Tab-separated table of C-alpha atoms in Angstrom:
chain	number	residue	atom	x	y	z
A	1	MET	CA	-85.642	83.328	23.609
A	2	ARG	CA	-83.923	80.456	25.412
A	3	ARG	CA	-84.915	76.812	25.233
A	4	ILE	CA	-83.190	74.310	27.452
A	5	ALA	CA	-83.789	70.575	27.890
A	6	VAL	CA	-82.252	68.323	30.491
A	7	THR	CA	-81.730	64.630	29.936
A	8	GLY	CA	-80.036	61.778	31.759
A	9	LYS	CA	-80.472	58.348	33.250
A	10	PRO	CA	-83.674	57.411	35.103
A	11	GLY	CA	-83.625	58.529	38.730
A	12	VAL	CA	-80.628	60.867	38.348
A	13	GLY	CA	-82.614	63.984	39.273
A	14	LYS	CA	-83.783	65.543	35.995
A	15	SER	CA	-87.178	66.586	37.355
A	16	THR	CA	-85.604	67.916	40.546
A	17	VAL	CA	-83.134	70.044	38.572
A	18	VAL	CA	-85.944	71.504	36.456
A	19	ALA	CA	-88.197	72.108	39.480
A	20	LYS	CA	-85.408	73.902	41.378
A	21	ALA	CA	-84.449	76.053	38.386
A	22	ALA	CA	-88.084	76.961	37.674
A	23	GLY	CA	-88.636	77.761	41.348
A	24	LYS	CA	-85.650	80.115	41.395
A	25	LEU	CA	-86.812	81.825	38.206
A	26	ALA	CA	-90.293	82.317	39.655
A	27	GLU	CA	-89.177	83.417	43.118
A	28	LYS	CA	-86.135	85.567	42.396
A	29	GLN	CA	-86.990	86.881	38.935
A	30	GLY	CA	-90.767	87.035	39.221
A	31	LEU	CA	-91.324	84.979	36.088
A	32	LYS	CA	-94.780	83.547	35.546
A	33	ILE	CA	-94.295	79.786	35.188
A	34	GLY	CA	-96.738	77.398	33.542
A	35	GLY	CA	-96.665	73.853	32.292
A	36	ILE	CA	-96.463	70.415	33.839
A	37	ARG	CA	-94.395	68.284	36.147
A	38	THR	CA	-94.436	64.583	36.847
A	39	ALA	CA	-93.721	62.688	40.050
A	40	GLU	CA	-93.448	59.064	41.057
A	41	ILE	CA	-96.348	57.323	42.750
A	42	ARG	CA	-94.938	54.914	45.337
A	43	LYS	CA	-96.600	52.355	47.548
A	44	GLU	CA	-94.590	50.541	50.210
A	45	GLY	CA	-91.365	51.698	48.571
A	46	LYS	CA	-92.248	50.411	45.102
A	47	ARG	CA	-92.969	52.653	42.140
A	48	GLU	CA	-96.505	52.035	40.911
A	49	GLY	CA	-96.762	54.873	38.439
A	50	PHE	CA	-96.461	58.573	37.787
A	51	SER	CA	-98.655	61.565	38.536
A	52	ILE	CA	-98.906	64.689	36.430
A	53	GLU	CA	-99.508	68.206	37.768
A	54	ASP	CA	-100.555	71.491	36.180
A	55	LEU	CA	-98.036	73.971	37.616
A	56	ALA	CA	-100.425	76.923	37.373
A	57	THR	CA	-103.522	75.377	38.959
A	58	GLY	CA	-102.102	72.525	41.033
A	59	LYS	CA	-104.559	70.122	39.420
A	60	THR	CA	-103.168	66.576	39.412
A	61	GLY	CA	-103.912	63.360	37.606
A	62	ILE	CA	-102.382	60.047	36.676
A	63	LEU	CA	-99.842	59.897	33.850
A	64	GLY	CA	-99.270	56.161	34.011
A	65	HIS	CA	-99.924	53.370	36.481
A	66	VAL	CA	-99.382	49.622	36.780
A	67	LYS	CA	-103.170	49.321	37.085
A	68	GLY	CA	-105.085	50.782	34.192
A	69	SER	CA	-106.372	50.212	30.702
A	70	GLY	CA	-104.509	52.631	28.431
A	71	PRO	CA	-101.645	51.903	26.053
A	72	ARG	CA	-98.637	50.312	27.730
A	73	VAL	CA	-95.158	51.723	28.119
A	74	GLY	CA	-93.126	49.130	29.976
A	75	LYS	CA	-95.207	47.995	32.939
A	76	TYR	CA	-97.315	51.167	33.023
A	77	HIS	CA	-100.679	51.881	31.414
A	78	VAL	CA	-100.785	55.435	30.058
A	79	ASN	CA	-103.780	57.543	31.109
A	80	LEU	CA	-104.661	59.289	27.845
A	81	GLU	CA	-107.575	61.138	29.451
A	82	ASP	CA	-105.392	62.963	32.007
A	83	LEU	CA	-102.698	63.569	29.392
A	84	ALA	CA	-105.263	65.277	27.167
A	85	GLY	CA	-107.153	67.081	29.914
A	86	ILE	CA	-104.500	68.060	32.425
A	87	ALA	CA	-101.178	67.980	30.553
A	88	ALA	CA	-102.230	69.341	27.168
A	89	GLY	CA	-104.533	71.874	28.832
A	90	ALA	CA	-101.755	73.092	31.144
A	91	LEU	CA	-99.330	73.423	28.247
A	92	MET	CA	-101.773	75.422	26.147
A	93	ALA	CA	-102.510	77.726	29.105
A	94	ALA	CA	-98.747	78.128	29.624
A	95	LEU	CA	-98.520	80.004	26.324
A	96	ASP	CA	-99.539	83.040	28.430
A	97	CYS	CA	-96.572	82.548	30.791
A	98	ASP	CA	-92.973	83.788	30.759
A	99	LEU	CA	-91.554	80.258	30.975
A	100	VAL	CA	-93.085	76.942	29.939
A	101	VAL	CA	-91.968	73.887	31.922
A	102	ILE	CA	-92.469	70.491	30.276
A	103	ASP	CA	-91.638	67.560	32.556
A	104	GLU	CA	-91.358	65.301	30.605
A	105	ILE	CA	-91.204	64.726	26.872
A	106	GLY	CA	-91.011	60.954	27.084
A	107	PRO	CA	-92.563	57.702	25.860
A	108	MET	CA	-95.710	57.900	28.005
A	109	GLU	CA	-96.496	61.524	27.163
A	110	LEU	CA	-95.812	60.919	23.469
A	111	LYS	CA	-98.684	58.394	23.343
A	112	SER	CA	-101.070	61.375	23.437
A	113	GLU	CA	-101.839	63.271	20.240
A	114	GLU	CA	-103.152	66.182	22.334
A	115	PHE	CA	-99.862	66.374	24.254
A	116	ILE	CA	-97.852	66.275	21.028
A	117	SER	CA	-100.012	69.008	19.493
A	118	ALA	CA	-99.656	71.224	22.590
A	119	VAL	CA	-95.855	70.852	22.600
A	120	GLU	CA	-95.732	71.605	18.867
A	121	ASP	CA	-97.749	74.797	19.483
A	122	ILE	CA	-95.264	75.816	22.180
A	123	LEU	CA	-92.331	75.154	19.848
A	124	GLU	CA	-93.939	77.402	17.228
A	125	SER	CA	-94.383	80.189	19.808
A	126	GLU	CA	-91.791	82.640	21.100
A	127	ARG	CA	-91.954	81.241	24.636
A	128	GLN	CA	-88.927	80.306	26.702
A	129	VAL	CA	-89.005	76.597	27.550
A	130	LEU	CA	-87.382	74.390	30.171
A	131	ALA	CA	-88.020	70.702	29.540
A	132	VAL	CA	-87.089	67.224	30.672
A	133	LEU	CA	-86.295	65.102	27.628
A	134	HIS	CA	-86.215	61.306	27.636
A	135	ARG	CA	-82.619	60.352	26.908
A	136	SER	CA	-83.190	57.840	24.116
A	137	SER	CA	-86.605	58.575	22.582
A	138	LYS	CA	-86.575	58.327	18.792
A	139	HIS	CA	-89.983	60.000	18.455
A	140	PRO	CA	-89.852	62.825	15.864
A	141	LEU	CA	-90.913	65.423	18.458
A	142	ALA	CA	-88.167	64.328	20.872
A	143	GLN	CA	-85.662	64.478	18.017
A	144	LYS	CA	-86.841	67.999	17.130
A	145	VAL	CA	-86.356	69.144	20.734
A	146	ARG	CA	-82.905	67.537	20.768
A	147	GLU	CA	-81.967	69.505	17.634
A	148	GLU	CA	-83.521	72.876	18.558
A	149	PHE	CA	-82.845	73.122	22.313
A	150	GLU	CA	-79.661	73.458	24.319
A	151	VAL	CA	-79.469	69.988	25.887
A	152	LEU	CA	-77.790	69.437	29.248
A	153	THR	CA	-77.097	65.959	30.626
A	154	VAL	CA	-77.803	65.599	34.344
A	155	ASP	CA	-75.544	63.299	36.353
A	156	GLU	CA	-74.589	62.794	39.985
A	157	GLY	CA	-71.662	65.188	39.568
A	158	ASN	CA	-73.581	68.209	38.248
A	159	ARG	CA	-77.145	67.912	39.511
A	160	ASP	CA	-76.521	70.095	42.564
A	161	TYR	CA	-75.218	73.125	40.634
A	162	LEU	CA	-77.211	72.678	37.408
A	163	PRO	CA	-80.298	74.618	38.620
A	164	ASP	CA	-78.146	77.736	39.148
A	165	LYS	CA	-76.455	77.227	35.779
A	166	ILE	CA	-79.857	77.004	34.076
A	167	VAL	CA	-80.992	80.240	35.756
A	168	GLU	CA	-77.836	81.916	34.431
A	169	MET	CA	-78.385	80.435	30.955
A	170	PHE	CA	-81.787	82.133	30.903
A	171	GLY	CA	-79.920	85.393	31.491
A	172	TYR	CA	-80.484	85.866	35.202
A	173	ILE	CA	-78.053	86.063	38.097
A	174	ASN	CA	-78.895	84.122	41.258
């Protein structure tokens, strides 16, 4: 059972690395992938928030947005309803998959007790996991992932070959 987390500076390509590696594992190895991914929401070139997507169903919601009423992380209001419904639900369903993708374990996601509980259930399972980990979170769950996973730091120099390296780390040849 392999568990890998990628970390790095904002905007360096962590989510892209994970998405490419997961895509290769699904396409070339036939692995059933479940979990979540996040993406920026931009308007006129400015980031207004983040969306969240269930990888198995394609269902999307809002993780955080500049307009909203949930708890704040920086300038964003966290959407606890979509974190509980979409993110936590997708993670629990991913327990039936070959590989669980968690993008991201970060400050916004860690505002949700349902998200935390779902990740804890995954950590207690025998599932392989590929996660994006916020680089400086001191939350106990982030610390646990940092201690228990193989952690790779994404930077401009390695982000292009890291997806292939991750595939190999999971025991597959590209």
